[in-house]
mmCIF file of C-alpha atoms in Angstrom:
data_model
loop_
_atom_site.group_PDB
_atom_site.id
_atom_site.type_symbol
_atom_site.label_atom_id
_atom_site.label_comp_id
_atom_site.label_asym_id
_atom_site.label_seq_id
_atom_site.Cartn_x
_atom_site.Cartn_y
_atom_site.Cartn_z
ATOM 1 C CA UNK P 1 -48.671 -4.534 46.565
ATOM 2 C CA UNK P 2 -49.983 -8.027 48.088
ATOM 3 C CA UNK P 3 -53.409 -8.346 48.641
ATOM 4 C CA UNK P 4 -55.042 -10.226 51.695
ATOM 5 C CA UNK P 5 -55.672 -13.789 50.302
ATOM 6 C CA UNK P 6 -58.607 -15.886 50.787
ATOM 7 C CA UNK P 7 -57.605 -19.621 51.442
ATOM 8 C CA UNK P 8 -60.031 -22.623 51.288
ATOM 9 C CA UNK P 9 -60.508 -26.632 50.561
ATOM 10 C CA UNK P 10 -63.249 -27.979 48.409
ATOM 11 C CA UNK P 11 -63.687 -30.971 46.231
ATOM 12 C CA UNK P 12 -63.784 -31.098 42.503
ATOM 13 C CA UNK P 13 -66.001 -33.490 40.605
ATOM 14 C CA UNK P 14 -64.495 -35.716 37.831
ATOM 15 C CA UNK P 15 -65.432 -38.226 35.676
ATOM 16 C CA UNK P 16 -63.407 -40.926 38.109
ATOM 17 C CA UNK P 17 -65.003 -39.335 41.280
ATOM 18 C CA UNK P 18 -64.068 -36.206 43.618
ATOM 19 C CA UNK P 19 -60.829 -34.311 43.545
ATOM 20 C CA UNK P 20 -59.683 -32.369 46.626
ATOM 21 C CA UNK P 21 -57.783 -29.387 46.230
ATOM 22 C CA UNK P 22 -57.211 -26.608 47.663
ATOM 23 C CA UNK P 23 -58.038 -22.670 46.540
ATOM 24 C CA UNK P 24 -56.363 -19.567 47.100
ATOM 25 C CA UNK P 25 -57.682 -15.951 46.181
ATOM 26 C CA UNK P 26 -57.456 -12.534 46.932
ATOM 27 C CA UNK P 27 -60.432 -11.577 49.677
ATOM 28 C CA UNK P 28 -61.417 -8.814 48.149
ATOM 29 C CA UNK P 29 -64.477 -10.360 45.884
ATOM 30 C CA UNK P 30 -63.338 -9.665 42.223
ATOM 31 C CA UNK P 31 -62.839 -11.705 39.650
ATOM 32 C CA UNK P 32 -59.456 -12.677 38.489
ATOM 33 C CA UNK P 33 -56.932 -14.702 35.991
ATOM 34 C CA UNK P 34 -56.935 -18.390 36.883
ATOM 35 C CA UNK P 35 -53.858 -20.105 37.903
ATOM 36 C CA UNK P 36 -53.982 -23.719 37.889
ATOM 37 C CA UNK P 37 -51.057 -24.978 40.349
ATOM 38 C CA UNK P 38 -50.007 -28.877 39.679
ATOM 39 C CA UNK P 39 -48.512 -30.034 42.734
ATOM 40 C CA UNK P 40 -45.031 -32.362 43.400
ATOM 41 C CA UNK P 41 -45.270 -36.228 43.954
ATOM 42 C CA UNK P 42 -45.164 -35.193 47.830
ATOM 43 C CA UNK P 43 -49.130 -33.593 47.686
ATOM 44 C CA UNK P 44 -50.636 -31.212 48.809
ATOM 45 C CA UNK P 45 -49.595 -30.289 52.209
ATOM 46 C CA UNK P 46 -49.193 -26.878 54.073
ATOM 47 C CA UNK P 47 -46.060 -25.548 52.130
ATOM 48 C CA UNK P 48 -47.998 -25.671 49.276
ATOM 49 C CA UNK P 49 -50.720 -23.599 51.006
ATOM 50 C CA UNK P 50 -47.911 -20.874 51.342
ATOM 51 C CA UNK P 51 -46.481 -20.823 47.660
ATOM 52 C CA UNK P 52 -50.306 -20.698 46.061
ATOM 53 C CA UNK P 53 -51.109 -18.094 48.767
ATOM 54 C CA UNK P 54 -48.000 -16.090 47.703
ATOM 55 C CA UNK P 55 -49.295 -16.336 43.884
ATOM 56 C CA UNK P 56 -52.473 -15.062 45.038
ATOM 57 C CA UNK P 57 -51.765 -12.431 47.083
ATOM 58 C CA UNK P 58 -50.224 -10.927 43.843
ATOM 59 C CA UNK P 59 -54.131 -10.902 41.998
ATOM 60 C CA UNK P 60 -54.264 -14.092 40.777
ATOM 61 C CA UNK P 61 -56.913 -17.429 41.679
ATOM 62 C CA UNK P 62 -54.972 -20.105 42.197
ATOM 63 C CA UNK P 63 -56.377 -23.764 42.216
ATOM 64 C CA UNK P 64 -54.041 -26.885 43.497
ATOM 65 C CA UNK P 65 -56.123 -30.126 42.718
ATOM 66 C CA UNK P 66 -54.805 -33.471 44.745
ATOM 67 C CA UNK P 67 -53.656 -35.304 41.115
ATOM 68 C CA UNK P 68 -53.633 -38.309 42.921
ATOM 69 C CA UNK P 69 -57.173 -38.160 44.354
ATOM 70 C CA UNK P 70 -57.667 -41.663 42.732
ATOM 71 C CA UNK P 71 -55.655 -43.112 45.269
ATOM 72 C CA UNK P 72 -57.319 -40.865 48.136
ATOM 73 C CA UNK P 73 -57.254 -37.434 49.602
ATOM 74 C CA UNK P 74 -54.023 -35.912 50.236
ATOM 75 C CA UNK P 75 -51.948 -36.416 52.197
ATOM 76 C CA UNK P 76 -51.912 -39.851 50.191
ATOM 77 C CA UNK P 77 -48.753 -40.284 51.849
ATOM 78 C CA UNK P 78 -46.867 -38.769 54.788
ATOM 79 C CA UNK P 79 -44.022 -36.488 54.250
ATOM 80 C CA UNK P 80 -40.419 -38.966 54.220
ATOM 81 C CA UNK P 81 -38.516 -38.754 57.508
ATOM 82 C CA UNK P 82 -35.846 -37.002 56.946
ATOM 83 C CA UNK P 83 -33.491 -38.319 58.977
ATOM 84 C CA UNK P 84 -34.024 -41.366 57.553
ATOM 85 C CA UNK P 85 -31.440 -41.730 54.589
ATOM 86 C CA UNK P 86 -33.636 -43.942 52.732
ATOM 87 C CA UNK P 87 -36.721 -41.887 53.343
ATOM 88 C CA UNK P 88 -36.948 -40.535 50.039
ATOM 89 C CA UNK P 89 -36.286 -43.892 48.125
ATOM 90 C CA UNK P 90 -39.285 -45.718 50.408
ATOM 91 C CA UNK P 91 -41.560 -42.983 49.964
ATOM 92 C CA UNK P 92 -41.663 -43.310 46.000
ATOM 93 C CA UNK P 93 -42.060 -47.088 46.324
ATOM 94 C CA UNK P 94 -45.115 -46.832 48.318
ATOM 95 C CA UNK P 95 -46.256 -43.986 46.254
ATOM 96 C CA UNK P 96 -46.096 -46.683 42.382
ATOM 97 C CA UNK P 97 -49.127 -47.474 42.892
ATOM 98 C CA UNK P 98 -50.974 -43.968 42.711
ATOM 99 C CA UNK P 99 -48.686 -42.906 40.042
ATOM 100 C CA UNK P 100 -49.738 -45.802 38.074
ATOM 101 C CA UNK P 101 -53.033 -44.971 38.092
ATOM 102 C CA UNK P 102 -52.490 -41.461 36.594
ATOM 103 C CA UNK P 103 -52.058 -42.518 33.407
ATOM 104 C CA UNK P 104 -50.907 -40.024 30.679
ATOM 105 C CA UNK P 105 -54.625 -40.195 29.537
ATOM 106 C CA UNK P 106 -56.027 -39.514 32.695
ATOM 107 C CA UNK P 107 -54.155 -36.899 33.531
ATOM 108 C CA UNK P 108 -55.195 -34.924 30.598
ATOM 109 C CA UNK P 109 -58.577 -35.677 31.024
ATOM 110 C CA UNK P 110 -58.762 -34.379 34.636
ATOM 111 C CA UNK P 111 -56.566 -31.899 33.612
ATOM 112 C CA UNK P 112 -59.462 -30.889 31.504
ATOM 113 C CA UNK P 113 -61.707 -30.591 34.042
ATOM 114 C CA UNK P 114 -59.857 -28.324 36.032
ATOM 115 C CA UNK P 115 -59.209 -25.790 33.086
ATOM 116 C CA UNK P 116 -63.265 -26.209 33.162
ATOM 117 C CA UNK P 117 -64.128 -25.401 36.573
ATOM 118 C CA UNK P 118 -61.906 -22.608 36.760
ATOM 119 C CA UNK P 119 -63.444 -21.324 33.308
ATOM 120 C CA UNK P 120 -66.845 -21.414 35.507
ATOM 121 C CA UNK P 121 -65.807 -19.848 38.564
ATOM 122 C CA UNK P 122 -67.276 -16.424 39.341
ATOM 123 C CA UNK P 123 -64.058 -15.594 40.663
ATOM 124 C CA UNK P 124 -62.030 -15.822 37.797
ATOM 125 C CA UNK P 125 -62.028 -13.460 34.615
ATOM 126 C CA UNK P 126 -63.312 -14.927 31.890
ATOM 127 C CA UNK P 127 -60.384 -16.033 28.660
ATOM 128 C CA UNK P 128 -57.342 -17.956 29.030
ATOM 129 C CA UNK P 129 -55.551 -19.344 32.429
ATOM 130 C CA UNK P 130 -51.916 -20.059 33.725
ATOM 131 C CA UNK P 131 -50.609 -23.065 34.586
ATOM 132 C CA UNK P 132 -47.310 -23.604 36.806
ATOM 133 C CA UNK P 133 -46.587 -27.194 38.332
ATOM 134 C CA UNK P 134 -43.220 -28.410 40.370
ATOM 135 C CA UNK P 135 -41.424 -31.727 39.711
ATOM 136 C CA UNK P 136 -44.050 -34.087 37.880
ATOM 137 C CA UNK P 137 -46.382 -31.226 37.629
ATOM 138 C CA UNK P 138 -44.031 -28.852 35.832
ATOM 139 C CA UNK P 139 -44.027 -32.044 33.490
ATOM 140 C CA UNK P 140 -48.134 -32.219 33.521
ATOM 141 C CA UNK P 141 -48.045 -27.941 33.254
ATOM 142 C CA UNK P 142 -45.801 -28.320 29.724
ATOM 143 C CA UNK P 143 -48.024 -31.109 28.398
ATOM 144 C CA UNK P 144 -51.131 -29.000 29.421
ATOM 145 C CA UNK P 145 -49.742 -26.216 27.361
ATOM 146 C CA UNK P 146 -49.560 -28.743 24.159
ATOM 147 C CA UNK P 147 -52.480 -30.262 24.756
ATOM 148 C CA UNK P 148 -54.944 -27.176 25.306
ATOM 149 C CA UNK P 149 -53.331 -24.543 22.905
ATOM 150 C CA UNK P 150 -54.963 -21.308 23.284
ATOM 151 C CA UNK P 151 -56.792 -22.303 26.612
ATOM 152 C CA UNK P 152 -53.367 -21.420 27.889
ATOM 153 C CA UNK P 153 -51.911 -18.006 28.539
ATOM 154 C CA UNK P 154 -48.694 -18.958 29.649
ATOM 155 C CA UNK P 155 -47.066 -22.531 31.526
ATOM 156 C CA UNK P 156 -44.312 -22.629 34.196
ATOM 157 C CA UNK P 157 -42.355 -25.761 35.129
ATOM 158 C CA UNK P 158 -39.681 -25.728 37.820
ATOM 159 C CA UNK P 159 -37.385 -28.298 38.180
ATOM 160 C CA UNK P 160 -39.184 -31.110 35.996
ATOM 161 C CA UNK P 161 -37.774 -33.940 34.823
ATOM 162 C CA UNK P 162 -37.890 -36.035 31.632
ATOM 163 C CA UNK P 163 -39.437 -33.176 29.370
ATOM 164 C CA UNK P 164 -37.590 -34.194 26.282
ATOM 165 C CA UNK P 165 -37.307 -38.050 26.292
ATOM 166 C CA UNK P 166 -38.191 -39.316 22.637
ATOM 167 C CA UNK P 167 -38.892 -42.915 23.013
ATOM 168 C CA UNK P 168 -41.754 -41.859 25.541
ATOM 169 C CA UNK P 169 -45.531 -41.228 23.012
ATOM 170 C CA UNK P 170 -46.450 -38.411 26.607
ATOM 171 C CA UNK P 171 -42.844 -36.125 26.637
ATOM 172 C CA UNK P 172 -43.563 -32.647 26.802
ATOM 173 C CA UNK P 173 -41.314 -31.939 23.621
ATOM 174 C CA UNK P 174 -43.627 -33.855 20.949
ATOM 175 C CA UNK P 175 -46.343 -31.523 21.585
ATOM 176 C CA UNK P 176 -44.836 -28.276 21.284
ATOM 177 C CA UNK P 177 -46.301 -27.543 17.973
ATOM 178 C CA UNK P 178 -49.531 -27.220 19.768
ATOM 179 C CA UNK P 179 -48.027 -24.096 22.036
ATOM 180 C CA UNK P 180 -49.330 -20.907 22.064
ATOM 181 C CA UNK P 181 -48.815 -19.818 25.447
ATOM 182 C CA UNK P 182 -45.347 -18.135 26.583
ATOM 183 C CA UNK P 183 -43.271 -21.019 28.317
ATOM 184 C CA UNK P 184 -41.054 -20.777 31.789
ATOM 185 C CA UNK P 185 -38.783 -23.815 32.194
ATOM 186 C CA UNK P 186 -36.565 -23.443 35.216
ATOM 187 C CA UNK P 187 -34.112 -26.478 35.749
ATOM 188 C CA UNK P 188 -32.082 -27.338 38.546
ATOM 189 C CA UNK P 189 -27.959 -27.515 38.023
ATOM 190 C CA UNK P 190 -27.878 -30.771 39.360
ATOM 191 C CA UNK P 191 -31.002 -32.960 38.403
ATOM 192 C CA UNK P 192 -30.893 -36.435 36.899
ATOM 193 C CA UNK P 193 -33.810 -36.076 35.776
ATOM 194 C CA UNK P 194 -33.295 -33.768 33.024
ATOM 195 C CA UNK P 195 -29.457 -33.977 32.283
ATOM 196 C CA UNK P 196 -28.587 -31.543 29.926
ATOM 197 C CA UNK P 197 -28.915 -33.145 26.439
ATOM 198 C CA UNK P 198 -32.727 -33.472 26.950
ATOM 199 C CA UNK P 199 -32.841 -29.353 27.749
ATOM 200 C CA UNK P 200 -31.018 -29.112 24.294
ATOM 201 C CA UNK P 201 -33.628 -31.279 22.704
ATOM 202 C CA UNK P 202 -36.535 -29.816 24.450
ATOM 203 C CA UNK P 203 -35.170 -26.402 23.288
ATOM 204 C CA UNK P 204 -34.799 -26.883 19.872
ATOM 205 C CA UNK P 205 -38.305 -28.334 19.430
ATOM 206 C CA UNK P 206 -39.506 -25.035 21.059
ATOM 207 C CA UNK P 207 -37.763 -23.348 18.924
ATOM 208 C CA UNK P 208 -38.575 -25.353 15.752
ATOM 209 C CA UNK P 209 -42.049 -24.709 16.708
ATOM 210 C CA UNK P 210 -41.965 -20.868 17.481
ATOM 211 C CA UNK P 211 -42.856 -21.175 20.575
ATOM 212 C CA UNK P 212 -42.023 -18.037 23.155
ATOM 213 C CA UNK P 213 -39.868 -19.543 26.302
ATOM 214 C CA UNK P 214 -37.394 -19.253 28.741
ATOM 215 C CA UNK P 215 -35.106 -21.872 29.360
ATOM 216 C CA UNK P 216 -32.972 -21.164 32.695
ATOM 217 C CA UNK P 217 -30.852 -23.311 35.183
ATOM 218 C CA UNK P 218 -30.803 -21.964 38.482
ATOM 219 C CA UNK P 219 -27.051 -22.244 39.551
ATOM 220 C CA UNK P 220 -26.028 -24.490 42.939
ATOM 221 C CA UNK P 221 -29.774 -25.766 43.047
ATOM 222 C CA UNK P 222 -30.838 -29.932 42.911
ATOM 223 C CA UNK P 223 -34.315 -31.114 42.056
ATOM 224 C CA UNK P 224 -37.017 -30.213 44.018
ATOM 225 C CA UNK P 225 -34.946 -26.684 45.192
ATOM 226 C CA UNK P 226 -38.613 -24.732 45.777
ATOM 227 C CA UNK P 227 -39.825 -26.940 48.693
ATOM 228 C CA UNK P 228 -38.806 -25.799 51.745
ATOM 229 C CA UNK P 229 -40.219 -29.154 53.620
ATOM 230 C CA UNK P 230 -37.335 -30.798 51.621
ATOM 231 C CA UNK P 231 -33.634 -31.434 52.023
ATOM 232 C CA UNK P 232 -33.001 -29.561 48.970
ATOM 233 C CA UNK P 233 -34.586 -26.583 49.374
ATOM 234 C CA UNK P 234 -32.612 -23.344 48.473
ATOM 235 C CA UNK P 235 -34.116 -19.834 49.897
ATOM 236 C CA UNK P 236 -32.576 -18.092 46.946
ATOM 237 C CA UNK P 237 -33.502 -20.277 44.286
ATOM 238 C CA UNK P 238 -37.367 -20.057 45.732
ATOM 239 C CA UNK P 239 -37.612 -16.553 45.839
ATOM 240 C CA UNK P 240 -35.786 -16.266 42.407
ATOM 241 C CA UNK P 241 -38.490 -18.687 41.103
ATOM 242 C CA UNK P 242 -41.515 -16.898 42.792
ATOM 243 C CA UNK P 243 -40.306 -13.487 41.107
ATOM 244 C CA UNK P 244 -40.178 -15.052 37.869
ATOM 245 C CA UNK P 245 -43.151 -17.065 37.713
ATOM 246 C CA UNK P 246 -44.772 -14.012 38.761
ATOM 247 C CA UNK P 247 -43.328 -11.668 35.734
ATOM 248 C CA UNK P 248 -44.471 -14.510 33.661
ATOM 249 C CA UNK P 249 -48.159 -14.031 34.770
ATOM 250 C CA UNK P 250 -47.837 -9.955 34.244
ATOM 251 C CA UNK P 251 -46.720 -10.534 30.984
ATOM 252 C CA UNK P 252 -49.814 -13.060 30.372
ATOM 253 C CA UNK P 253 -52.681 -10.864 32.084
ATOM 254 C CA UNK P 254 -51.131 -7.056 32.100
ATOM 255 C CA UNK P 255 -54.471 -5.424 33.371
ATOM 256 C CA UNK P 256 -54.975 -7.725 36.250
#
């Protein structure tokens, strides 16, 4: 049963200034398990409003931070024009610069801070959280997972790219010795950005290291296939997604 959802913007302090972000909870006053929702390179915008409200309404507190607050509040950008064939290609010029300021160090550290102020919230129970992130943030959630152990209950990443690329110090698959939390790794049939030799090696460093996963491609999908304010969404492939990130998080917190 969904529950009537609570939905507000507030600002979260880090050590390089103030991070909007948006919050989503049930509205019924009770505390419950922390989600922490990365976003994609496009921001936070109002489809992502819907998918952390959908989260919630299922008993969880979801928080989306801006991850490139550095740069400014979202939207750092505006959405690509779609009808604009090279929309897509222009938008991640303009957008080098705020990417290059999140540096693999500083996303961890403000990644930190999150875990922290939803660890203080009254509105979420007290003990481990959830972390699911889209795109570069299904990247960030995987690394999050290494890098915080047992602060995690369980990490979801849909349709991220380079998760197993050895030459690079920051790839998700060095760190999965520090897992504890059960893993969801949805990929996209047709993604560049993962082909399929870096699933096999991110797979068998999972495996070397224990760690409980799922590793799934959602058939007929391309990158990006659970945002619906993109030319690749797929209706299917969302609501496939939602139901399993969702199982995931019963699995993680079965009395909430």
């Amino acid at each position: 049963m969904t529950m009537p959802v609570a939905f507000s913007t507030l600002d979260v302090r880090t050590t390089d200034g103030n991070a909007d972000a948006y919050l989503a909870r049930p509205d019924d006053g009770t505390a419950r398990p922390g989600v922490l929702f990365n976003m994609d390179a496009y921001g936070l915008r109002p489809w992502l409003r819907e998918m952390m409200q959908a989260i919630a309404a299922d008993g969880y507190t979801v928080l989306a931070p801006n991850i490139f607050y550095r740069t400014g509040p979202a939207p750092v950008l505006a959405m690509p024009d779609s009808a604009d064939p090279e929309g897509h290609a222009k938008f991640f010029v303009a957008l080098g610069p705020a990417r290059a300021a999140l540096t693999p160090e500083k996303a961890l550290q403000d990644t930190r801070t999150y875990l922290d102020w939803l660890d203080a919230a009254d509105f979420v129970t007290p003990g481990p959280v959830a972390v699911t992130g889209y795109c570069m943030g299904g990247r960030l959630a995987l690394r999050t997972a290494g890098a915080f152990g047992s602060r995690i209950a369980a990490a979801a990443s849909f349709h991220g790219g380079r998760l197993a690329v050895d030459e690079q110090p920051d790839s998700p698959h060095h760190t999965a010795a520090g897992i504890t939390a059960e893993l969801l790794i949805a990929h996209a049939s047709q993604d560049d950005s993962i082909p399929p030799e870096q699933i096999t090696r991110l797979e068998k460093a999972l495996d070397a290291a224990h760690v409980r996963y799922a590793s799934v491609v959602y058939p007929n999908t391309r990158h990006g296939f659970t945002m619906r304010d993109t030319p690749v969404f797929d209706q299917a492939a969302y609501h496939r997604h939602l139901t399993d990130l969702l199982d995931l998080l019963h699995r993680a917190f079965p009395s909430a």
